[in-house]
Amino acid sequence: MRVALFATCLVDGLFPDVARATVRLLRRLGHQVEFRQEQSCCGQMHLNTGYPAEALPLIRRQVEVFADCEAIVAPSGSCTGAIRHQYADTARRFGDERLAVAAEAVAARTYELSEFLVDVTGVTDVGGYFPHRVTYHPTCHSLRLLRVGDKPLALLRAVEGIDLVELPGAESCCGFGGTFALKNSAVSAAMLADKVAAVAATAASVCSAGDSSCLMHIGGGLSRLRVGARTMHLAEILASTRTEPALV
Amino acid sequence: MTYLGMPTAPAGVGQLRGTESFPAAAETALANGQLRRNLANATSTIRAKRAAVVSEVPDWQQLRAAAAAIKDDVLANLDSYLVQLEARVTEQGGVVHWARDATEANRIVTELVAATGAREVVKVKSMATQEIGLNQALEEAGILAYETDLAELIVQLGDDRPSHILVPAIHRNRTEIRDIFLAEMAGVHPGLTDDPPALAEAARTYLRQKFLTAKVAISGANFAIADTGTLMVVESEGNGRMCLTLPRTLITVMGIEKLLPTFSDLEVFLQLLPRSSTGERMNPYTSMWTGVHPGDGPQEFHLVLLDNGRTATLADDRGRAALRCIRCSACLNVCPVYERTGGHAYGSVYPGPIGAVLSPQLTGVADNPSLPFASTLCGACYDVCPVAIDIPSMLVHLRGRVNADKAAGHRLPVPEAAGMAAASWAMRGRRRWAWLLRAARLGRWARLARLSRSRTARRLLPPPLSSWTRSRDLPEPPAQTFRDWWAEQR
Amino acid sequence: MTARDEVLGRIRSALGDGPSRPAAGAVVRQYRRAGAAAAEEFPAGSRSDLVELLVDRLVDYRASVSRTSPDGVAGVLGRRLAEHGIGSALVPDGFPQQWLADSAVERHSDEALTPAQLDRIDGVLCTCRLAIAETGTIVLDSGPGQGRRAVSLVPDYLLIVLEAGQVVAGVPEAVAQLDPTRPLTWISGPSATSDIELNRVEGVHGPRTLDVILIEDAETPAAEVRDAQAPEAIA
Ligand code: SF4
């Protein structure tokens, strides 16, 4: 399948390893991957902070860039969620019905990574190898907005050598919430402290999730509190093989 | 203040506004370890109970969809349903009053009580009367109001504020409650223990004489049925039945949105409400009355219909669904923010997720500008809401309203609005965006990331960065952006 | 302008008059409605399953249930009152007198007793309008044998006599049978509170003891009592 990668702005600028791993994984599974340099940001931050007018040009750009793609894959639950649940509605609010229709078409072909693998390609065993103790945090937007359910866990379970341990209180929010982390930093920190304690309790060496934004937040807490665990995106674990193992 | 021409709830009366912003109030609450333990215990108990009884109902999602549709029908035809309710209540011997706002409702109730000659009233827990500050208005008129719900009593005796819709004293544990009773409850046994049954018994003894002798009761209502004029109160302790049955005069204060079109609609809401709120299949007592029942219960009945910002809420087609709320409190109980801060941080009698969308609409967003931002948008509230209010989307919408309101009044925090506009501009151009990503990486980021790891150095970081580095390190910058790597590959 | 006109006017301008306003009462209902629950979950002829469910739910909410045949009521009633030390009982008009044949209590009828007078009576006996199996709820509507609302509220002990034929499956079935013009009281277990740390504690302002006598057909062994379990230890 021809797959257009939507790297997301955060991954592009700060976590390129995640996008590289996504490319490697998709190619290994036989897909042709393209990356369109015109892409930038889905506009989620603007939308969720209450700046829909500033988000609108980003929505328009995203829709134009990906209009003719067969499948668009993003290593992010929350960006996929914004595209799927907020684009058309925002376009209509500004009276742009044509954009709304185009956005619906793009949204229908935009998938979060685990959705694409399990739902579109029907694969749960991606042939990964990752001999480490891993715990998985289901991010709120993949859990409750996209309803990916246990697809990411099914993918992880099939990875050879993995020691997957359940995260206590897994479904409670890590406290990131985009600009919430700044505007309500004390509450965010309190939520993070509980999440970090839960990760520490698993004695996992890796905490994984499907969103680099939440992982940046959790990782910042793990590092600050010197919990001996690091964060890795789901894509990085799935991309890891015996011949090209990911470093932990 | 108005929204789209609709007056909002007036300031200076009632309790819909806090004295400080949510983040500031939350800091104080977070510092209280006892509060956080109490809340964590109570909310985890109730979450488990709710989940168990909801899973017993095979058609829960269908009930939820019907409840949302019924409430939307009520809102879309609110004027005709209210007129219908008024006619039915009047036919059955009740008297209906209309109140534009808190001040008017307080005046109506105070005059009604005064007309009976009573100097004391017993009260059933009611959010509407908390919202309008009725007890204070009565007190100013020399009338003493006795809260009879156990949690309300704890709040009243402790000279405290409610912190939860259903259990206003959720922030208190049994030992604190015992101490409040010992200090404030007239005639309490000095050997009172903190055993919950003993505490309940103390409340029973304290209020018994009040119930048996009260002439006037004041209640709220969970539902009012337009086509029959029936009013309904759900409760647990029997204090509601005491108030609704024993006094001669009953005054019910109700928000105009609390309607259901027909009696049979109760088949939906009486399944959803108890399971969502206390996690019971059914609450111990539900009372329904229609006007005055000769020889049975109060022989004088007044219904006060309250606007107080509800029509302003109705005017916003993206915010009006907040008026579907049946005050079950399930959204509070699952909210990770509420669980850490408790209810007082929200400033209003309506805390938690529903408070964050309702209070700013009732008062106008200028008076509660920080509440729509008091959420991570995690969506747990929407999942449990029995009337399917999409609270996360509504929060996002209200954030937009707050920003627009600030921009209109030139009160927008310049750095944020400018930053958002600049980011939007930068992200639109391929070259400038690629350049910016690269520049950020090469420039200060690496240094900042290093500083964030040093306890002394991170104190020097400016806001908003310092809000991040206060509790988290910054990630190390990568050697190369993804787009540059990709370009090199080809 | 009166407050009434002003509030109604605000509503009309908030909603806007025009075709966008949906017609009243247009609601899609896909949940189980009256009759459906009984049909799906309790196949025809299995009223006994409904009764078992009701008993289970009542006991779960700390009510005691005594099951008996029509002939056994008087004996069970006498024993229950004696066990609870009920010396005086209010007996509402229309409560079958033959059920009192084996009881030694001092009987009171309700002659417009004041709340304080009701408070001096140990207990109250009454019939009911119906019971809901799924939720363990008994509904009173002040009909014959039930008395007015205050009567079933003030005395500390409440005994309700219920016939198996009065049991309905779920809330929709109950709502369909009830008359909204009557005062209605739905009772699910004894009075309780969850206000202290959200743990349920039985016994606040309403009757602290709820006894139910369930009349089944003649084959039922007389006086099989299922007592409420001891309240769980409070964590
Ligand atoms: S918003 Fe929904 S969940 Fe929250 S109190 Fe209201 S009805 Fe309950």
Short mmCIF file of N, CA, C and O in Angstrom, two decimals, chain B residues 7 42 46 49 59 63 73 75-77 79 81-82 86 98 100 104 149 151 167 173-174 196 201 204 208 211-212 230 236-237 239 241-242 245 263 265 267-268 270 280-288 290 293 295-296 307 311, chain C residues 1-4 6 10-12 15 21-22 24-25 29-33 57 60-61 119 134 137 142 148-150 152-154 156 172 180-181 183-188 191-193 195 197-198 200-201 204-208 234-235:
data_model
loop_
_atom_site.label_atom_id
_atom_site.label_comp_id
_atom_site.label_asym_id
_atom_site.label_seq_id
_atom_site.Cartn_x
_atom_site.Cartn_y
_atom_site.Cartn_z
N PRO B 7 -29.27 38.16 29.67
CA PRO B 7 -28.56 38.50 30.90
C PRO B 7 -27.98 37.24 31.56
O PRO B 7 -28.62 36.19 31.57
N ALA B 42 -12.48 8.64 48.32
CA ALA B 42 -13.91 8.73 48.02
C ALA B 42 -14.18 8.52 46.54
O ALA B 42 -15.08 7.77 46.17
N ILE B 46 -16.40 5.42 44.72
CA ILE B 46 -17.63 5.64 43.95
C ILE B 46 -17.45 5.23 42.49
O ILE B 46 -18.37 4.73 41.85
N LYS B 49 -18.08 1.52 42.33
CA LYS B 49 -19.49 1.18 42.51
C LYS B 49 -20.29 1.51 41.26
O LYS B 49 -21.12 0.73 40.82
N ASP B 59 -28.75 -2.17 28.20
CA ASP B 59 -29.09 -1.13 27.23
C ASP B 59 -28.66 0.26 27.71
O ASP B 59 -29.31 1.26 27.42
N LEU B 63 -30.14 3.90 26.62
CA LEU B 63 -30.77 4.78 27.60
C LEU B 63 -30.12 6.16 27.57
O LEU B 63 -30.79 7.20 27.62
N ASP B 73 -34.86 17.77 23.47
CA ASP B 73 -36.24 18.13 23.16
C ASP B 73 -36.75 19.17 24.16
O ASP B 73 -37.37 20.16 23.78
N LEU B 75 -34.99 21.32 25.83
CA LEU B 75 -34.33 22.60 25.61
C LEU B 75 -34.86 23.28 24.34
O LEU B 75 -35.05 24.49 24.31
N ALA B 76 -35.13 22.48 23.32
CA ALA B 76 -35.59 23.06 22.06
C ALA B 76 -37.01 23.61 22.17
O ALA B 76 -37.44 24.43 21.37
N ASN B 77 -37.74 23.14 23.17
CA ASN B 77 -39.13 23.57 23.33
C ASN B 77 -39.38 24.05 24.76
O ASN B 77 -40.47 23.86 25.31
N ASP B 79 -39.86 26.86 26.25
CA ASP B 79 -40.95 27.79 26.56
C ASP B 79 -42.28 27.06 26.67
O ASP B 79 -43.02 27.23 27.64
N TYR B 81 -42.89 23.83 27.17
CA TYR B 81 -42.94 22.89 28.29
C TYR B 81 -43.09 23.62 29.63
O TYR B 81 -43.80 23.14 30.52
N LEU B 82 -42.47 24.76 29.77
CA LEU B 82 -42.60 25.50 31.03
C LEU B 82 -44.04 26.00 31.23
O LEU B 82 -44.59 25.92 32.33
N GLU B 86 -46.45 24.92 34.29
CA GLU B 86 -47.10 25.95 35.11
C GLU B 86 -48.61 25.68 35.19
O GLU B 86 -49.21 25.73 36.28
N TRP B 98 -41.90 32.98 38.95
CA TRP B 98 -40.79 33.04 37.99
C TRP B 98 -39.74 33.99 38.51
O TRP B 98 -40.07 35.07 39.01
N ARG B 100 -36.11 35.89 37.42
CA ARG B 100 -35.13 36.18 36.37
C ARG B 100 -33.72 35.79 36.83
O ARG B 100 -32.90 35.37 36.04
N GLU B 104 -33.89 37.85 42.54
CA GLU B 104 -35.34 37.78 42.50
C GLU B 104 -35.84 36.49 43.17
O GLU B 104 -36.82 36.51 43.92
N ASP B 149 -29.66 17.44 54.81
CA ASP B 149 -28.85 16.39 54.21
C ASP B 149 -27.56 16.28 55.02
O ASP B 149 -26.99 17.31 55.42
N ALA B 151 -24.44 15.60 54.42
CA ALA B 151 -23.25 16.31 53.93
C ALA B 151 -23.43 17.82 53.99
O ALA B 151 -22.51 18.56 54.33
N VAL B 167 -22.18 15.02 47.13
CA VAL B 167 -21.69 14.85 48.49
C VAL B 167 -20.87 16.10 48.83
O VAL B 167 -19.65 16.10 48.72
N ASN B 173 -13.11 13.73 55.93
CA ASN B 173 -13.15 12.32 56.30
C ASN B 173 -13.87 12.17 57.63
O ASN B 173 -14.29 13.15 58.26
N ARG B 174 -14.05 10.94 58.07
CA ARG B 174 -14.90 10.69 59.23
C ARG B 174 -14.40 11.39 60.50
O ARG B 174 -15.20 11.86 61.30
N PRO B 196 -18.91 5.75 61.14
CA PRO B 196 -19.96 6.36 60.32
C PRO B 196 -21.39 6.13 60.84
O PRO B 196 -22.17 7.07 60.86
N GLU B 201 -26.23 8.52 63.22
CA GLU B 201 -27.16 8.53 64.36
C GLU B 201 -27.19 9.91 65.04
O GLU B 201 -28.26 10.43 65.40
N ARG B 204 -29.28 12.13 63.02
CA ARG B 204 -30.69 11.79 63.17
C ARG B 204 -31.25 12.43 64.44
O ARG B 204 -32.30 13.07 64.42
N ARG B 208 -34.15 15.46 64.45
CA ARG B 208 -35.48 14.88 64.63
C ARG B 208 -36.53 15.92 65.03
O ARG B 208 -37.58 16.02 64.42
N PHE B 211 -37.54 18.31 62.25
CA PHE B 211 -38.49 17.74 61.28
C PHE B 211 -39.91 17.72 61.83
O PHE B 211 -40.87 18.01 61.14
N LEU B 212 -40.02 17.31 63.10
CA LEU B 212 -41.36 17.09 63.65
C LEU B 212 -42.10 18.40 63.87
O LEU B 212 -43.32 18.42 63.94
N THR B 230 -45.91 16.99 37.85
CA THR B 230 -45.30 16.22 38.94
C THR B 230 -43.87 16.71 39.20
O THR B 230 -43.11 16.94 38.27
N SER B 236 -31.46 9.79 49.78
CA SER B 236 -31.07 8.54 50.43
C SER B 236 -31.51 8.46 51.88
O SER B 236 -31.86 7.40 52.36
N GLU B 237 -31.44 9.58 52.57
CA GLU B 237 -31.49 9.51 54.03
C GLU B 237 -32.89 9.54 54.60
O GLU B 237 -33.09 9.15 55.76
N ASN B 239 -34.33 12.48 54.85
CA ASN B 239 -34.50 13.89 55.19
C ASN B 239 -35.36 14.59 54.15
O ASN B 239 -36.15 15.47 54.47
N ARG B 241 -37.80 13.17 52.38
CA ARG B 241 -39.21 12.82 52.64
C ARG B 241 -39.73 13.61 53.83
O ARG B 241 -40.88 14.04 53.83
N MET B 242 -38.93 13.75 54.87
CA MET B 242 -39.36 14.53 56.04
C MET B 242 -39.77 15.94 55.61
O MET B 242 -40.82 16.44 55.97
N THR B 245 -42.87 16.09 53.22
CA THR B 245 -44.10 15.50 53.71
C THR B 245 -44.66 16.16 54.97
O THR B 245 -45.86 16.36 55.09
N PHE B 263 -44.42 11.93 31.98
CA PHE B 263 -44.17 11.07 33.13
C PHE B 263 -43.40 9.83 32.72
O PHE B 263 -42.51 9.37 33.44
N ASP B 265 -41.13 9.51 30.67
CA ASP B 265 -39.68 9.75 30.49
C ASP B 265 -38.88 9.37 31.74
O ASP B 265 -37.67 9.14 31.67
N GLU B 267 -38.88 6.67 33.08
CA GLU B 267 -38.36 5.30 32.93
C GLU B 267 -36.90 5.33 32.46
O GLU B 267 -36.16 4.38 32.71
N VAL B 268 -36.51 6.39 31.79
CA VAL B 268 -35.12 6.54 31.36
C VAL B 268 -34.27 7.08 32.51
O VAL B 268 -33.24 6.51 32.88
N LEU B 270 -34.81 7.45 35.77
CA LEU B 270 -34.71 6.73 37.04
C LEU B 270 -33.85 5.47 36.91
O LEU B 270 -33.53 4.82 37.90
N GLU B 280 -25.79 3.12 42.95
CA GLU B 280 -26.79 2.17 43.46
C GLU B 280 -27.76 1.85 42.33
O GLU B 280 -27.96 2.66 41.43
N ARG B 281 -28.40 0.69 42.44
CA ARG B 281 -29.41 0.35 41.43
C ARG B 281 -30.57 1.32 41.55
O ARG B 281 -31.20 1.70 40.58
N MET B 282 -30.87 1.69 42.77
CA MET B 282 -31.87 2.71 43.02
C MET B 282 -31.51 3.36 44.33
O MET B 282 -31.04 2.69 45.25
N ASN B 283 -31.72 4.66 44.40
CA ASN B 283 -31.47 5.36 45.66
C ASN B 283 -32.56 4.96 46.66
O ASN B 283 -33.67 4.59 46.25
N PRO B 284 -32.28 5.04 47.96
CA PRO B 284 -33.27 4.56 48.93
C PRO B 284 -34.66 5.20 48.81
O PRO B 284 -35.66 4.50 48.90
N TYR B 285 -34.72 6.51 48.61
CA TYR B 285 -36.04 7.14 48.55
C TYR B 285 -36.19 8.07 47.35
O TYR B 285 -35.30 8.88 47.08
N THR B 286 -37.31 7.94 46.68
CA THR B 286 -37.68 8.90 45.65
C THR B 286 -39.10 9.37 45.94
O THR B 286 -39.98 8.55 46.17
N SER B 287 -39.28 10.68 46.00
CA SER B 287 -40.61 11.24 46.27
C SER B 287 -41.12 11.97 45.04
O SER B 287 -40.37 12.73 44.41
N MET B 288 -42.39 11.76 44.73
CA MET B 288 -43.02 12.49 43.63
C MET B 288 -44.33 13.06 44.14
O MET B 288 -45.09 12.37 44.81
N THR B 290 -47.60 16.03 43.03
CA THR B 290 -48.21 16.84 41.98
C THR B 290 -49.10 17.87 42.64
O THR B 290 -50.17 17.53 43.16
N HIS B 293 -51.70 17.49 47.60
CA HIS B 293 -52.53 16.29 47.77
C HIS B 293 -53.34 16.47 49.05
O HIS B 293 -52.76 16.44 50.14
N GLY B 295 -54.95 16.35 52.42
CA GLY B 295 -54.82 15.44 53.54
C GLY B 295 -53.54 14.64 53.55
O GLY B 295 -53.36 13.76 54.40
N ASP B 296 -52.64 14.89 52.61
CA ASP B 296 -51.41 14.10 52.54
C ASP B 296 -50.25 15.03 52.16
O ASP B 296 -50.15 15.47 51.03
N ASP B 307 -34.17 31.37 36.32
CA ASP B 307 -33.34 31.52 35.11
C ASP B 307 -31.86 31.65 35.52
O ASP B 307 -31.09 30.70 35.41
N THR B 311 -30.87 31.06 30.40
CA THR B 311 -31.23 31.44 29.03
C THR B 311 -29.99 31.91 28.27
O THR B 311 -29.90 31.72 27.06
N MET C 1 -42.54 44.56 32.33
CA MET C 1 -42.76 43.16 31.92
C MET C 1 -42.66 42.23 33.15
O MET C 1 -41.80 42.44 33.99
N THR C 2 -43.53 41.26 33.26
CA THR C 2 -43.42 40.33 34.38
C THR C 2 -42.20 39.43 34.17
O THR C 2 -41.71 39.26 33.04
N ALA C 3 -41.76 38.85 35.28
CA ALA C 3 -40.62 37.94 35.18
C ALA C 3 -40.97 36.78 34.25
O ALA C 3 -40.13 36.31 33.46
N ARG C 4 -42.20 36.33 34.34
CA ARG C 4 -42.64 35.22 33.49
C ARG C 4 -42.48 35.56 32.01
O ARG C 4 -41.87 34.81 31.24
N GLU C 6 -40.70 37.84 30.74
CA GLU C 6 -39.32 38.12 30.38
C GLU C 6 -38.53 36.81 30.19
O GLU C 6 -37.80 36.66 29.21
N ARG C 10 -36.89 35.55 26.77
CA ARG C 10 -35.46 35.22 26.63
C ARG C 10 -35.30 33.85 25.97
O ARG C 10 -34.43 33.65 25.13
N ILE C 11 -36.10 32.90 26.43
CA ILE C 11 -35.99 31.55 25.86
C ILE C 11 -36.26 31.60 24.36
O ILE C 11 -35.52 31.02 23.56
N ARG C 12 -37.30 32.33 23.99
CA ARG C 12 -37.65 32.38 22.56
C ARG C 12 -36.55 33.04 21.76
O ARG C 12 -36.18 32.56 20.68
N LEU C 15 -33.50 30.63 21.48
CA LEU C 15 -33.67 29.50 20.55
C LEU C 15 -33.89 29.97 19.13
O LEU C 15 -33.57 29.25 18.18
N ARG C 21 -36.14 24.92 14.81
CA ARG C 21 -36.57 24.35 16.09
C ARG C 21 -37.28 23.04 15.88
O ARG C 21 -38.31 22.98 15.22
N PRO C 22 -36.74 21.95 16.43
CA PRO C 22 -37.36 20.65 16.21
C PRO C 22 -38.72 20.56 16.91
O PRO C 22 -38.97 21.27 17.88
N ALA C 24 -41.65 19.22 19.25
CA ALA C 24 -41.62 18.65 20.59
C ALA C 24 -41.89 17.15 20.54
O ALA C 24 -42.68 16.67 19.74
N GLY C 25 -41.19 16.43 21.41
CA GLY C 25 -41.52 15.02 21.61
C GLY C 25 -40.91 14.06 20.60
O GLY C 25 -41.18 12.86 20.64
N ARG C 29 -36.24 6.05 20.75
CA ARG C 29 -36.04 5.25 21.95
C ARG C 29 -35.69 3.83 21.55
O ARG C 29 -36.51 3.13 20.97
N GLN C 30 -34.45 3.43 21.85
CA GLN C 30 -34.04 2.07 21.49
C GLN C 30 -33.73 1.21 22.70
O GLN C 30 -33.23 0.12 22.58
N TYR C 31 -34.04 1.76 23.88
CA TYR C 31 -33.80 0.98 25.09
C TYR C 31 -34.98 0.03 25.31
O TYR C 31 -36.00 0.11 24.63
N ARG C 32 -34.82 -0.86 26.27
CA ARG C 32 -35.90 -1.81 26.60
C ARG C 32 -37.07 -1.04 27.16
O ARG C 32 -36.93 -0.33 28.15
N ARG C 33 -38.22 -1.18 26.57
CA ARG C 33 -39.39 -0.49 27.12
C ARG C 33 -40.27 -1.49 27.83
O ARG C 33 -39.99 -2.68 27.86
N ARG C 57 -32.36 -8.57 45.53
CA ARG C 57 -32.04 -7.14 45.55
C ARG C 57 -32.46 -6.49 46.87
O ARG C 57 -31.77 -5.63 47.41
N ASP C 60 -29.98 -7.46 49.38
CA ASP C 60 -28.75 -6.75 49.11
C ASP C 60 -28.78 -5.35 49.71
O ASP C 60 -27.76 -4.83 50.14
N TYR C 61 -29.95 -4.76 49.75
CA TYR C 61 -30.08 -3.42 50.35
C TYR C 61 -30.52 -3.50 51.81
O TYR C 61 -31.09 -2.57 52.34
N ASP C 119 -44.35 9.88 65.84
CA ASP C 119 -43.01 9.58 66.32
C ASP C 119 -43.04 8.71 67.57
O ASP C 119 -42.06 8.04 67.89
N GLU C 134 -35.69 -5.61 39.36
CA GLU C 134 -34.31 -5.27 39.00
C GLU C 134 -33.63 -4.36 40.00
O GLU C 134 -32.42 -4.41 40.18
N THR C 137 -36.99 -2.24 44.48
CA THR C 137 -37.73 -1.05 44.90
C THR C 137 -39.19 -1.39 45.18
O THR C 137 -39.81 -2.15 44.43
N SER C 142 -49.99 5.82 48.49
CA SER C 142 -51.00 6.26 49.45
C SER C 142 -52.37 5.63 49.17
O SER C 142 -53.39 6.18 49.53
N ARG C 148 -51.18 7.76 54.44
CA ARG C 148 -50.55 8.92 53.78
C ARG C 148 -49.03 8.82 53.94
O ARG C 148 -48.52 7.99 54.70
N ARG C 149 -48.31 9.71 53.26
CA ARG C 149 -46.85 9.59 53.18
C ARG C 149 -46.16 9.65 54.55
O ARG C 149 -45.19 8.94 54.79
N ALA C 150 -46.67 10.51 55.43
CA ALA C 150 -45.99 10.69 56.73
C ALA C 150 -46.01 9.40 57.55
O ALA C 150 -45.09 9.12 58.33
N SER C 152 -45.75 6.22 56.67
CA SER C 152 -44.71 5.22 56.38
C SER C 152 -43.32 5.79 56.57
O SER C 152 -42.33 5.16 56.22
N LEU C 153 -43.23 6.97 57.11
CA LEU C 153 -41.94 7.65 57.22
C LEU C 153 -41.46 7.85 58.66
O LEU C 153 -40.31 7.59 58.98
N VAL C 154 -42.36 8.31 59.51
CA VAL C 154 -41.90 8.75 60.84
C VAL C 154 -41.56 7.58 61.78
O VAL C 154 -40.49 7.58 62.39
N ASP C 156 -40.01 4.29 63.30
CA ASP C 156 -38.67 3.79 62.99
C ASP C 156 -38.66 2.41 62.34
O ASP C 156 -37.64 1.96 61.83
N PRO C 172 -39.18 0.66 33.63
CA PRO C 172 -40.21 1.02 32.64
C PRO C 172 -41.58 0.40 32.95
O PRO C 172 -42.60 1.06 32.81
N PRO C 180 -49.50 9.28 38.03
CA PRO C 180 -48.72 10.44 38.48
C PRO C 180 -49.53 11.43 39.31
O PRO C 180 -48.93 12.30 39.95
N THR C 181 -50.83 11.33 39.30
CA THR C 181 -51.59 12.29 40.11
C THR C 181 -51.59 11.90 41.58
O THR C 181 -52.03 12.66 42.43
N PRO C 183 -49.56 10.87 45.16
CA PRO C 183 -48.23 11.05 45.74
C PRO C 183 -47.49 9.72 45.72
O PRO C 183 -48.04 8.70 46.14
N LEU C 184 -46.28 9.70 45.22
CA LEU C 184 -45.56 8.44 45.06
C LEU C 184 -44.29 8.44 45.89
O LEU C 184 -43.55 9.42 45.92
N THR C 185 -44.05 7.32 46.55
CA THR C 185 -42.80 7.15 47.30
C THR C 185 -42.16 5.85 46.87
O THR C 185 -42.77 4.79 46.98
N TRP C 186 -40.96 5.95 46.34
CA TRP C 186 -40.21 4.75 45.94
C TRP C 186 -39.22 4.45 47.06
O TRP C 186 -38.43 5.31 47.44
N ILE C 187 -39.26 3.23 47.54
CA ILE C 187 -38.41 2.84 48.66
C ILE C 187 -37.49 1.70 48.24
O ILE C 187 -37.97 0.68 47.75
N SER C 188 -36.20 1.90 48.40
CA SER C 188 -35.26 0.82 48.07
C SER C 188 -34.37 0.60 49.29
O SER C 188 -33.35 1.26 49.46
N SER C 191 -33.53 3.63 55.07
CA SER C 191 -32.86 4.91 54.84
C SER C 191 -31.36 4.70 54.99
O SER C 191 -30.88 3.88 55.75
N ALA C 192 -30.60 5.45 54.22
CA ALA C 192 -29.15 5.24 54.18
C ALA C 192 -28.47 6.53 53.79
O ALA C 192 -29.11 7.46 53.31
N THR C 193 -27.18 6.57 53.98
CA THR C 193 -26.42 7.71 53.50
C THR C 193 -25.09 7.24 52.96
O THR C 193 -24.56 6.23 53.41
N ASP C 195 -22.78 9.77 52.61
CA ASP C 195 -22.12 11.06 52.73
C ASP C 195 -20.80 11.04 53.49
O ASP C 195 -20.07 12.02 53.50
N GLU C 197 -17.40 9.60 53.38
CA GLU C 197 -16.40 8.91 52.56
C GLU C 197 -17.01 8.02 51.49
O GLU C 197 -16.40 7.07 51.02
N LEU C 198 -18.23 8.34 51.10
CA LEU C 198 -18.96 7.62 50.05
C LEU C 198 -19.17 6.14 50.36
O LEU C 198 -19.36 5.34 49.46
N ARG C 200 -21.69 3.41 52.13
CA ARG C 200 -23.10 3.39 52.49
C ARG C 200 -23.26 2.99 53.96
O ARG C 200 -22.69 2.02 54.43
N VAL C 201 -24.07 3.78 54.68
CA VAL C 201 -24.42 3.47 56.06
C VAL C 201 -25.94 3.45 56.14
O VAL C 201 -26.59 4.38 55.68
N VAL C 204 -30.73 6.54 58.71
CA VAL C 204 -30.58 7.95 59.05
C VAL C 204 -31.94 8.45 59.51
O VAL C 204 -32.36 8.13 60.61
N HIS C 205 -32.66 9.18 58.66
CA HIS C 205 -33.89 9.79 59.15
C HIS C 205 -35.14 8.94 58.94
O HIS C 205 -36.08 9.03 59.69
N GLY C 206 -35.16 8.17 57.89
CA GLY C 206 -36.32 7.33 57.62
C GLY C 206 -36.29 6.11 58.53
O GLY C 206 -35.40 5.97 59.38
N PRO C 207 -37.27 5.20 58.36
CA PRO C 207 -37.28 3.98 59.18
C PRO C 207 -35.95 3.24 59.05
O PRO C 207 -35.45 3.05 57.95
N ARG C 208 -35.40 2.84 60.17
CA ARG C 208 -34.10 2.19 60.11
C ARG C 208 -34.20 0.70 59.87
O ARG C 208 -33.22 0.03 59.61
N ILE C 234 -17.12 -1.63 57.48
CA ILE C 234 -16.80 -0.40 56.75
C ILE C 234 -15.28 -0.34 56.60
O ILE C 234 -14.54 -0.43 57.57
N ALA C 235 -14.89 -0.23 55.37
CA ALA C 235 -13.44 -0.24 55.12
C ALA C 235 -12.79 0.99 55.73
O ALA C 235 -13.37 2.05 55.77
#
